[in-house]
Coordinates of C-alpha atoms in Angstrom, one line a residue:
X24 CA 0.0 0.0 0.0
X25 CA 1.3 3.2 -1.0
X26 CA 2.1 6.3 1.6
X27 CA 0.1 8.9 1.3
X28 CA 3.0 12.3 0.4
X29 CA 3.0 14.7 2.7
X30 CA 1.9 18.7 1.8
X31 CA 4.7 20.1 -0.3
X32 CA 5.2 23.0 2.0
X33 CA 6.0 20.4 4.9
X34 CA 9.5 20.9 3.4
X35 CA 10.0 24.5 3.7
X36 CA 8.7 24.5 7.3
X37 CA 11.2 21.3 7.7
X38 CA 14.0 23.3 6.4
X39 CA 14.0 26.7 8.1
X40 CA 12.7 24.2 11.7
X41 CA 16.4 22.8 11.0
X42 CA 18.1 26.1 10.7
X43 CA 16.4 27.6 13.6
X44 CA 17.4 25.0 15.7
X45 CA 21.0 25.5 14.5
X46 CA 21.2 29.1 15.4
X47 CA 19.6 28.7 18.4
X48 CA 21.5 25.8 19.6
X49 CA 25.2 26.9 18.0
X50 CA 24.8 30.2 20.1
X51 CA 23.4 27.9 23.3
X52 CA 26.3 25.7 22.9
X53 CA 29.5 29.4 23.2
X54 CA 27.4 31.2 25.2
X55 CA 28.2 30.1 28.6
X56 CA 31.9 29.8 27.7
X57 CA 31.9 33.2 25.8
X58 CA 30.5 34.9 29.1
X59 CA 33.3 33.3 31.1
X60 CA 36.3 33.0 28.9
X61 CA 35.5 36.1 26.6
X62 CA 34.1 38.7 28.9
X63 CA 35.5 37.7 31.7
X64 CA 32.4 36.8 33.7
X65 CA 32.1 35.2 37.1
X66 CA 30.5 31.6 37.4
X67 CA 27.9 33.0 39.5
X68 CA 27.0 36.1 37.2
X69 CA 27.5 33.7 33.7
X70 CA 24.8 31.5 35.3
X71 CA 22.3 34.2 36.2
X72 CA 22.3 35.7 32.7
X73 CA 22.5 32.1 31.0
X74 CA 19.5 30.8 33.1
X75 CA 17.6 34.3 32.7
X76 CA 18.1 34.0 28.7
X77 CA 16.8 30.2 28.5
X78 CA 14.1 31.1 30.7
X79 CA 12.5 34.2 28.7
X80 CA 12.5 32.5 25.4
X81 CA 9.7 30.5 26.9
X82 CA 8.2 33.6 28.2
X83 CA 7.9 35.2 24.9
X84 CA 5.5 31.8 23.2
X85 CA 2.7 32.8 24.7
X86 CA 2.8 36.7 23.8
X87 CA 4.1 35.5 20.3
X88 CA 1.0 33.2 19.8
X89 CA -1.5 35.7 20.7
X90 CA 0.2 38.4 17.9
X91 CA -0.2 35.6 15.2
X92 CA -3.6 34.4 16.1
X93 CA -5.4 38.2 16.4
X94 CA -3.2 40.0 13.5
X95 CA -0.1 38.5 11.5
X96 CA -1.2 34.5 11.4
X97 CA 1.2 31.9 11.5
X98 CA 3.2 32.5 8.7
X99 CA 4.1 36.1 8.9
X100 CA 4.8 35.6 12.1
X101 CA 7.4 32.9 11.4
X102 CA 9.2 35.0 9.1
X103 CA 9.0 38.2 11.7
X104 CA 10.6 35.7 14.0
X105 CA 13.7 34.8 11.7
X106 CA 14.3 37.8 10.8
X107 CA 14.8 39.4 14.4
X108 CA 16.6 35.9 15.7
X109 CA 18.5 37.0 12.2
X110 CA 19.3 40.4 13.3
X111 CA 19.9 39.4 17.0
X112 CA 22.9 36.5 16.2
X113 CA 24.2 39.8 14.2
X114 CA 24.7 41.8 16.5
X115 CA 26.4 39.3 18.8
X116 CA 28.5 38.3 16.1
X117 CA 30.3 42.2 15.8
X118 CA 32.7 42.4 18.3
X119 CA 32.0 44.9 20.9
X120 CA 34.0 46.5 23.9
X121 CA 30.4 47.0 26.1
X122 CA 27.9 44.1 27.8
X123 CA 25.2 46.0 26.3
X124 CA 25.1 45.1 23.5
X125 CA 25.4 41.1 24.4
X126 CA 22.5 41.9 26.2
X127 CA 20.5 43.9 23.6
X128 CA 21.6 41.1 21.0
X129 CA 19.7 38.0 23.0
X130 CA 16.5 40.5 24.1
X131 CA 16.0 40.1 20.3
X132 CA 16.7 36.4 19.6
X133 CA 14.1 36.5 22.7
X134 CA 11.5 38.1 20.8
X135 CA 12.4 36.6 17.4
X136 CA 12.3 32.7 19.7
X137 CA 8.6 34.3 20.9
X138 CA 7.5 34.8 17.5
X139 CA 8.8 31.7 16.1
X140 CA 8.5 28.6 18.5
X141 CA 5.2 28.2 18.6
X142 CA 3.8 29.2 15.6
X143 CA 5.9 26.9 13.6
X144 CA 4.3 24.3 14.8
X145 CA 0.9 25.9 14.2
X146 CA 1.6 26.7 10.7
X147 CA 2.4 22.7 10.3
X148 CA -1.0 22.0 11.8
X149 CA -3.0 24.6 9.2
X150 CA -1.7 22.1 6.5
X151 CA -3.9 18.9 7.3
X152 CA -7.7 19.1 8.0
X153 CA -8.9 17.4 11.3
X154 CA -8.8 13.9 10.5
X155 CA -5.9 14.1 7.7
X156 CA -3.9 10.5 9.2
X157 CA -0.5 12.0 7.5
X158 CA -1.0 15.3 10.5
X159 CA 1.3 12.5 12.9
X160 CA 3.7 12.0 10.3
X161 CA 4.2 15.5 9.6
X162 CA 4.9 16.7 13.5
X163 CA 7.3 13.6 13.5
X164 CA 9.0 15.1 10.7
X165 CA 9.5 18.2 12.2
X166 CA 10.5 16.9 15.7
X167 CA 13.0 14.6 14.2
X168 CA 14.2 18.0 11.8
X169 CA 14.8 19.8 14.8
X170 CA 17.5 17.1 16.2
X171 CA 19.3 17.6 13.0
X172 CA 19.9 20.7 13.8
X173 CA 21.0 20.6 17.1
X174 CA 23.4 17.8 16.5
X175 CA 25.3 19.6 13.8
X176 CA 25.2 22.9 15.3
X177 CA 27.4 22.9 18.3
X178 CA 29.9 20.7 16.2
X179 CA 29.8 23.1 13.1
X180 CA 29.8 26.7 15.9
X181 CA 32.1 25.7 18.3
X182 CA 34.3 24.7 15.7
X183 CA 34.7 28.1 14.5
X184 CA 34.7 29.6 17.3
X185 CA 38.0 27.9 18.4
X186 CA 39.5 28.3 15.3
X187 CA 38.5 31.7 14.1
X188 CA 37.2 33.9 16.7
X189 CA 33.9 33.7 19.4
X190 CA 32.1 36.0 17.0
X191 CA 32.4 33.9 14.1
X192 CA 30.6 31.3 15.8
X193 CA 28.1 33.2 16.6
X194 CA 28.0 34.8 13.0
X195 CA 27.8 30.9 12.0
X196 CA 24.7 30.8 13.9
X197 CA 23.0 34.0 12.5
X198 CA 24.3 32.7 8.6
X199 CA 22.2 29.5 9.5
X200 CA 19.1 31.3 10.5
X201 CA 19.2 33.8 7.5
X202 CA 19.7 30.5 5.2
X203 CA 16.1 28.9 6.8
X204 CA 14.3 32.1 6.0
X205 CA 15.6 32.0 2.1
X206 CA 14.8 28.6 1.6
X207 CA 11.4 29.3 3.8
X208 CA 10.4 32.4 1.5
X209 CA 11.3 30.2 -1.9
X210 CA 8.3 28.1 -1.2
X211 CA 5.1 31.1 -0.5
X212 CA 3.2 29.6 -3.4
X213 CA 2.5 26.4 -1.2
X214 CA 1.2 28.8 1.6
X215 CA -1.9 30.2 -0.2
X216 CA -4.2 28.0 1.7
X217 CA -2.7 28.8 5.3
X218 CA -4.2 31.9 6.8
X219 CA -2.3 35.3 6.3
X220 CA -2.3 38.9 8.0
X221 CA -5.8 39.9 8.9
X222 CA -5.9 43.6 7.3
X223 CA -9.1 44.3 8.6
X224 CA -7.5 43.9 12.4
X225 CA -3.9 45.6 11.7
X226 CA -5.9 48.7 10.4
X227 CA -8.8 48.6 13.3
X228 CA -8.0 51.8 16.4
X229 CA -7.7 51.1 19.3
X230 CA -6.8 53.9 21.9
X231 CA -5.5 56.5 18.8
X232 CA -3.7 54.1 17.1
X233 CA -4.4 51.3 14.5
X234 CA -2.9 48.0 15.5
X235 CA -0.2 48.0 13.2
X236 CA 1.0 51.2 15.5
X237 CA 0.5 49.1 18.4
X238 CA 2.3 46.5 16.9
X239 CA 5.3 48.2 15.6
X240 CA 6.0 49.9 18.5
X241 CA 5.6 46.8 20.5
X242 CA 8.3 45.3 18.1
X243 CA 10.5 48.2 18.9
X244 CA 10.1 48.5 22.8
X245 CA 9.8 44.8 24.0
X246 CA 13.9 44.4 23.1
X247 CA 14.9 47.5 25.2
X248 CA 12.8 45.6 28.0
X249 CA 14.2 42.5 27.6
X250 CA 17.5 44.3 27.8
X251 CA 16.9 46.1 30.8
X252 CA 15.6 42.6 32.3
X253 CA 18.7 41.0 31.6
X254 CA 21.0 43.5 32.7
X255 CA 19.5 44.1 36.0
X256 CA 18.7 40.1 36.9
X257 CA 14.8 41.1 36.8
X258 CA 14.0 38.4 34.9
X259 CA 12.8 36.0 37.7
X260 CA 9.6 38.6 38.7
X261 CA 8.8 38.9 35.3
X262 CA 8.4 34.6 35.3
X263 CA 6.6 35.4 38.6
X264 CA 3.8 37.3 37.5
X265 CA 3.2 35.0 34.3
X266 CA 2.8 32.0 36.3
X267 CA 0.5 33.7 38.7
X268 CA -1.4 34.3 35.5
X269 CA -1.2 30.7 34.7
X270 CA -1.6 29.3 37.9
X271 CA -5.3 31.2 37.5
X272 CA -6.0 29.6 34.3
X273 CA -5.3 26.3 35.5
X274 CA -8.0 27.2 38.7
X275 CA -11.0 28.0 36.7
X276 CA -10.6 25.1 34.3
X277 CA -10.8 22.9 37.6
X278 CA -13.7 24.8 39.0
X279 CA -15.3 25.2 35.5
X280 CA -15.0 21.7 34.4
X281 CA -15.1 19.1 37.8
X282 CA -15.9 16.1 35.8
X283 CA -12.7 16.6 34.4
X284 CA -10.6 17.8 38.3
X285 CA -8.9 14.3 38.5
X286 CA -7.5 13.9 35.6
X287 CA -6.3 17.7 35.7
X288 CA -4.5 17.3 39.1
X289 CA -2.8 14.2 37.7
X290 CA -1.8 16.8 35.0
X291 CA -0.6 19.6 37.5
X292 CA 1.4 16.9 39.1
X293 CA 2.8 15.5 35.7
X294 CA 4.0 19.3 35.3
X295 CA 5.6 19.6 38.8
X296 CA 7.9 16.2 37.6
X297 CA 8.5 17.2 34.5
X298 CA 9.6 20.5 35.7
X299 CA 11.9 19.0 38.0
X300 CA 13.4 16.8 35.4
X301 CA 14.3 20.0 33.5
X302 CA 15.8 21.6 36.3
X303 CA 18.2 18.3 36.2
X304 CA 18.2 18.5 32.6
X305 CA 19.3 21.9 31.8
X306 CA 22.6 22.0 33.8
X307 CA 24.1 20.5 30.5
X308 CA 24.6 24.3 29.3
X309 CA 25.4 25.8 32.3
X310 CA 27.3 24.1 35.1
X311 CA 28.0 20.9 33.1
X312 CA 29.6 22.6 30.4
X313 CA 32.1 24.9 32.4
X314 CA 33.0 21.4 34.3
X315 CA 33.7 19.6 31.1
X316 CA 35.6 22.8 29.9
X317 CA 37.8 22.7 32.8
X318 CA 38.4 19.7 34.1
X319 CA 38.2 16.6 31.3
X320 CA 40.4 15.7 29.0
X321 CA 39.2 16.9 25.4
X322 CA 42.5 15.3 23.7
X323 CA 41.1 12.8 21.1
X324 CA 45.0 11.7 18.8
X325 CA 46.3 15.1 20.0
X326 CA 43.6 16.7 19.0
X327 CA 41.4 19.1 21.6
X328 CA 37.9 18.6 21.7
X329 CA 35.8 21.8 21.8
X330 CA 34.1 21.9 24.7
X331 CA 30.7 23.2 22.6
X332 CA 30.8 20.0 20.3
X333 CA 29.1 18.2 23.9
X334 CA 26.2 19.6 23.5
X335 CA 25.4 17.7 20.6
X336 CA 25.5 14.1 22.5
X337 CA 22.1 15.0 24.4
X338 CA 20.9 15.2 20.8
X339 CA 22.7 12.3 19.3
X340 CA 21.3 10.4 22.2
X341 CA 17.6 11.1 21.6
X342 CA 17.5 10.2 18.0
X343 CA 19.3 7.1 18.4
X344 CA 17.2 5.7 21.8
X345 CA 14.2 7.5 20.0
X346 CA 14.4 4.7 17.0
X347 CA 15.6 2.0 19.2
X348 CA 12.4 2.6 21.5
X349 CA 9.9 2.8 18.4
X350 CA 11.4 -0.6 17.2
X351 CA 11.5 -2.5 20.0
X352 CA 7.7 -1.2 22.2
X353 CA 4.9 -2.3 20.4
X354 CA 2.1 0.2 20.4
X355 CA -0.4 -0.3 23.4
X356 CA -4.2 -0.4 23.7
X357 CA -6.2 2.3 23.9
X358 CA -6.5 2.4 27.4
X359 CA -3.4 3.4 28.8
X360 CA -2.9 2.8 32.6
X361 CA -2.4 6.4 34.8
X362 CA 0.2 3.9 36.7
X363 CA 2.0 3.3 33.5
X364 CA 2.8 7.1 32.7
X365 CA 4.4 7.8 36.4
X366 CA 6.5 4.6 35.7
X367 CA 7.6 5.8 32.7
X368 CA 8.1 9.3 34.1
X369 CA 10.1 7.2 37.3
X370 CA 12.3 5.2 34.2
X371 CA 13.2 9.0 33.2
X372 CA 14.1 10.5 36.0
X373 CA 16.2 7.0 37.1
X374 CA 18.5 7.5 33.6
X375 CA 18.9 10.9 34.6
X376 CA 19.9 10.3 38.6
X377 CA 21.8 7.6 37.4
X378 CA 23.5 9.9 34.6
X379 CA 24.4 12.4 37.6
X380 CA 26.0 9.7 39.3
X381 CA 28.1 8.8 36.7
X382 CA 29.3 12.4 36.2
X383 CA 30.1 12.5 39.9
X384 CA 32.3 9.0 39.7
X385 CA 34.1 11.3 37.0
X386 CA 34.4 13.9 39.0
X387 CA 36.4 12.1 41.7
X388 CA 38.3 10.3 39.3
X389 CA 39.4 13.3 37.6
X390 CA 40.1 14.9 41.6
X391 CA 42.5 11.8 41.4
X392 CA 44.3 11.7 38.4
X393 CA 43.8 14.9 37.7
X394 CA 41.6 15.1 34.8
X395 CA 38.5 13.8 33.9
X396 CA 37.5 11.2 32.0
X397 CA 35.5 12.2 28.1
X398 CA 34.4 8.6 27.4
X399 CA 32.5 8.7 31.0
X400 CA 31.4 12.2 30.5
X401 CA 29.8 11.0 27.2
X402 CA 28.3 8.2 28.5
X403 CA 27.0 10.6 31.0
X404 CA 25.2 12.9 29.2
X405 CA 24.0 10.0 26.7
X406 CA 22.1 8.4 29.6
X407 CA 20.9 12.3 30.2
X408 CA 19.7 12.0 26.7
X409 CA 17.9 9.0 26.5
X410 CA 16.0 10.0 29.7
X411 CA 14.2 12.8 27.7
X412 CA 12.5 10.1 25.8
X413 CA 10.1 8.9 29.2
X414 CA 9.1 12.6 30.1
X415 CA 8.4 15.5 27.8
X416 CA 6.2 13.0 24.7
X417 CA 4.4 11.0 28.1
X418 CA 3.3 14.1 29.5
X419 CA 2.0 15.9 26.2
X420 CA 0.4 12.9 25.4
X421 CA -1.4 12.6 28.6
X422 CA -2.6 16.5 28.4
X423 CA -4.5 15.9 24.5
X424 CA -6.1 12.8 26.1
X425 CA -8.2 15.0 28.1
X426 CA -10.3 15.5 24.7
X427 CA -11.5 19.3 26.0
X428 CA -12.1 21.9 23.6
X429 CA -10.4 24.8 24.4
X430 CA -8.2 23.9 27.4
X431 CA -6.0 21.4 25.8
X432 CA -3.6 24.0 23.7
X433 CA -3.7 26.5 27.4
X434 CA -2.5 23.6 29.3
X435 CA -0.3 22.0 26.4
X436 CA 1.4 26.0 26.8
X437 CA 1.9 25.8 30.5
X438 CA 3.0 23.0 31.1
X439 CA 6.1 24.4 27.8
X440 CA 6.3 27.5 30.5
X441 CA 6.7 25.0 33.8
X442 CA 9.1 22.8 31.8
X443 CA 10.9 25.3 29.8
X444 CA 10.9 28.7 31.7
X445 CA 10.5 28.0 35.1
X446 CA 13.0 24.9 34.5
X447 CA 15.4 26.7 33.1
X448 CA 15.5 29.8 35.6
X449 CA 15.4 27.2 38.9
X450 CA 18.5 25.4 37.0
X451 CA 20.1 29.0 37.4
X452 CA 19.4 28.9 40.8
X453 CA 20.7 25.3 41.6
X454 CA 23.9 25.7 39.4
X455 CA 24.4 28.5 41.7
X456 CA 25.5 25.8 44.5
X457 CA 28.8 25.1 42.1
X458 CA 30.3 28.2 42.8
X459 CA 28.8 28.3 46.6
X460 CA 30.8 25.2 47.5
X461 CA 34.2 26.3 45.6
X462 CA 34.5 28.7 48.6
X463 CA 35.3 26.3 51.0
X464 CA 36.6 23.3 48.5
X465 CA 38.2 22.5 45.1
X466 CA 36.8 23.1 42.4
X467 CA 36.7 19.8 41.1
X468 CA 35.9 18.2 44.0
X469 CA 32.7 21.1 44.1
X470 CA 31.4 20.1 40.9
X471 CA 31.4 16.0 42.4
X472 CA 29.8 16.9 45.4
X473 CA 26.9 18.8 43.4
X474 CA 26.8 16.1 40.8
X475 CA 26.5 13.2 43.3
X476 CA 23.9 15.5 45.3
X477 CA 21.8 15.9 42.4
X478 CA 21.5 12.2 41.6
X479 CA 20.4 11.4 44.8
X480 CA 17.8 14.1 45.1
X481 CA 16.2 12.6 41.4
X482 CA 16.8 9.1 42.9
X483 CA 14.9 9.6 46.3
X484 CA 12.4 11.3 44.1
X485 CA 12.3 8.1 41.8
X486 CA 11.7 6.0 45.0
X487 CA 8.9 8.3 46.6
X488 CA 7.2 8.1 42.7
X489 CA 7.3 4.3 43.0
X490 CA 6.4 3.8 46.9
X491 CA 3.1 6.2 45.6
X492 CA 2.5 4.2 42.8
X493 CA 2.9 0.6 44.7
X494 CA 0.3 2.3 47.4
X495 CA -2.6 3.3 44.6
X496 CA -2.0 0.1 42.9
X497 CA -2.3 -1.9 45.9
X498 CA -5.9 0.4 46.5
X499 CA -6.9 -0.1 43.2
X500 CA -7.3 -3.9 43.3
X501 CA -8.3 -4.1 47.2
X502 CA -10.9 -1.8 46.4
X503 CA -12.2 -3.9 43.1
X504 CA -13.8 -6.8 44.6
X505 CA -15.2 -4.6 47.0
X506 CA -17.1 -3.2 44.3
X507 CA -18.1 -6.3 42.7
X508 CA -19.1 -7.4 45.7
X509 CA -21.5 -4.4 46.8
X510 CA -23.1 -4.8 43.2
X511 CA -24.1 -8.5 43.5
X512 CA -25.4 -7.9 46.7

């Protein structure tokens, strides 16, 4: 039986979905190190900005997916997105004597991420009607696209960056965006059927104004906030106040819709793991990477490994364990155990303490011989990798089984802010503890002590996950027969 082909303009989203991910994870991957080796930067202030900058570019989804719903639709605003992440890897790449213009440059890969991430994936979705069978195919497509991306990019950035200059790495990174938005605007003619601007609502006044005013000025002010954010460490009340907001939503679904609260507490507990799985998770560009940059040995035949080129085993790791899993679990029924999904979100967070671990046993080897191993480190940060696999496509599956109009994309978006932003600003805060416990230590011997602590936090968390889900199981059949019982009677 022959495959049905996918929409042509799958391609062009494929494409530019590849080259975003480049530029975003080629500047990810020198960022940390740039702060620190480049500029000079303390641990404790690289981390703070690092975290801060991971953090908003969840922020900005939300905002960024109201503009293209109300006024520029998904495509328009996927190109306004390139071409500010565009401008924004440009103006890191020109070498400057002042922070403020590092800072100005990721306010407006901020905004550029907030008009792109989301509604990328929207713009897939306008492709298939409601009950098109190839819609799976396509967001597969598109995931696996993404991966590409991130593999080569550290390998392709970090190389230049240690042979030709920080800048040109990032430069690399901007080139790569620029590249995805040609190829993206080559293929408008398979776009006609997607929905475009909405003139009528640009043109419309509100408060003096039309909305294009609005919008243009927004364009032109929200950088110089996001500036002023980063340079002043404010970022963490901004996150504050938008999960507030969302913490609001989340309460009047559960009093609007109490046939549904069960499931939706289940959901809001799902969030809370997965949150703390990303706290874990997102060390890999902060305090993971200034440990492998200092204290393992990147010789490989004589020649030195750029730290940045790590970054791409995490990704490495998730395609391969990605199509191992798909070969070798057989699809389930179409009843799928609650039990099931906190075991699978326990397996997760297991590879991921047990990852820790490893990194720690590397640690005090390298405290003993004086360097650290990069076969373990890999190994490391593969298991990191794999763990992915049990927690982020679980959860989102578990949130569109809920099958209600109109809540399922508002919860599918907070739990992206709980896992992404608020993630990635407590993973600030925790790989604060690195530079905490080189006061009164070695610096090596700091980063095992915080590795090995972090294992065993995720692994006492694996065993409380367990104990709960022995305990419900054990209620769940006692109280069965109980019920056949009272219905014979």
């Amino acid at each position: 039986m022959k495959t049905p082909s996918q929409p042509r303009a799958i391609y062009y989203i494929v494409a530019i979905q590849i080259w975003e991910y480049f530029s975003f994870y080629g500047m990810r991957a020198l960022l940390i190190l740039y702060l620190t080796h480049q500029l000079g930067f303390d641990d404790s202030h690289a981390i703070s900005l690092f975290s801060a900058y991971a953090s908003l570019v969840y922020v900005t989804p939300i905002l960024g997916g109201w503009i293209a719903d109300r006024l520029l639709g998904n495509r328009m605003a996927v190109i306004a997105g390139a071409l500010l992440m565009t401008l924004g890897h440009v103006v890191l790449g020109v070498e400057s004597d002042t922070t403020w213009s590092l800072y100005l440059a990721l306010a407006i890969i901020i905004c550029g991420y907030g008009l792109f991430k989301s509604n990328i994936s929207c713009l897939l979705g306008e492709l298939y009607d409601r009950d098109d069978h190839r819609r799976d195919g396509g967001f597969s497509l598109l995931y696996a696209a993404g991966n590409v991306g991130s593999i080569v990019a550290p390998v392709a950035c970090g190389l230049a960056a240690q042979w030709y200059g920080w800048h040109v790495g990032f430069a690399l990174a901007g080139i790569g965006m620029f590249i995805g938005l040609m190829i993206f605007l080559s293929g408008h003619r398979h776009f006609r059927d997607t929905r475009g601007v909405d003139k009528a609502a640009l043109q419309r006044v509100t408060f003096v104004l039309p909305a294009w005013g609005w919008l243009v000025a927004m364009l032109c002010v929200a950088p110089l906030f996001f500036t002023l954010l980063l340079e002043n460490d404010w970022s963490g009340y901004l996150l504050a106040l938008v999960c507030v907001f969302a913490a609001q939503m989340v309460a009047r679904i559960m009093i609007t819709s109490p046939e549904h609260r069960r499931a939706l507490w289940q959901i809001v507990l799902l969030m809370v793991a997965g949150t703390l799985f990303w706290v874990l998770a997102q060390q890999g560009g902060s305090s993971i990477s200034l440990f492998i940059d200092r204290f393992v040995n990147r010789h490989w035949f004589n020649v030195e490994v750029p730290t940045a080129l790590f970054q791409s085993v995490n990704a490495i790791a998730v395609m391969v364990a990605g199509v191992v899993l798909a070969w070798l679990i057989r699809p389930e029924g179409s009843v799928r155990s609650v039990l099931r999904v906190w075991l699978k979100f326990a397996a997760g967070l297991t590879l991921m303490g047990a990852g820790f671990m490893l990194l720690a046993l590397n640690a005090r080897q390298g405290e003993l011989h004086g360097q650290a191993s990069m076969g373990m480190m890999i190994a490391g940060l593969a298991l990191m990798g794999f763990a992915e696999l049990f927690i982020d496509p679980v959860a989102m599956a578990q949130i569109t089984r809920l099958n209600m109009p109109g809540v399922t994309g508002v919860l599918t978006g907070i739990y992206m802010l709980a896992t992404g932003a608020v993630a990635n600003w407590l993973a600030g805060v925790v790989a604060q503890r690195t530079t905490e416990s080189q006061i009164s230590d070695s610096a090596i011997a700091a980063y095992g002590h915080f590795f090995s602590q972090m294992g065993e936090w995720t692994l006492v968390c694996v065993a409380l996950i367990v104990a709960l889900v022995i305990c419900a199981r054990l209620l769940f059949t006692s109280s069965t027969p109980r019920m056949q019982e009272s219905r014979h009677d």
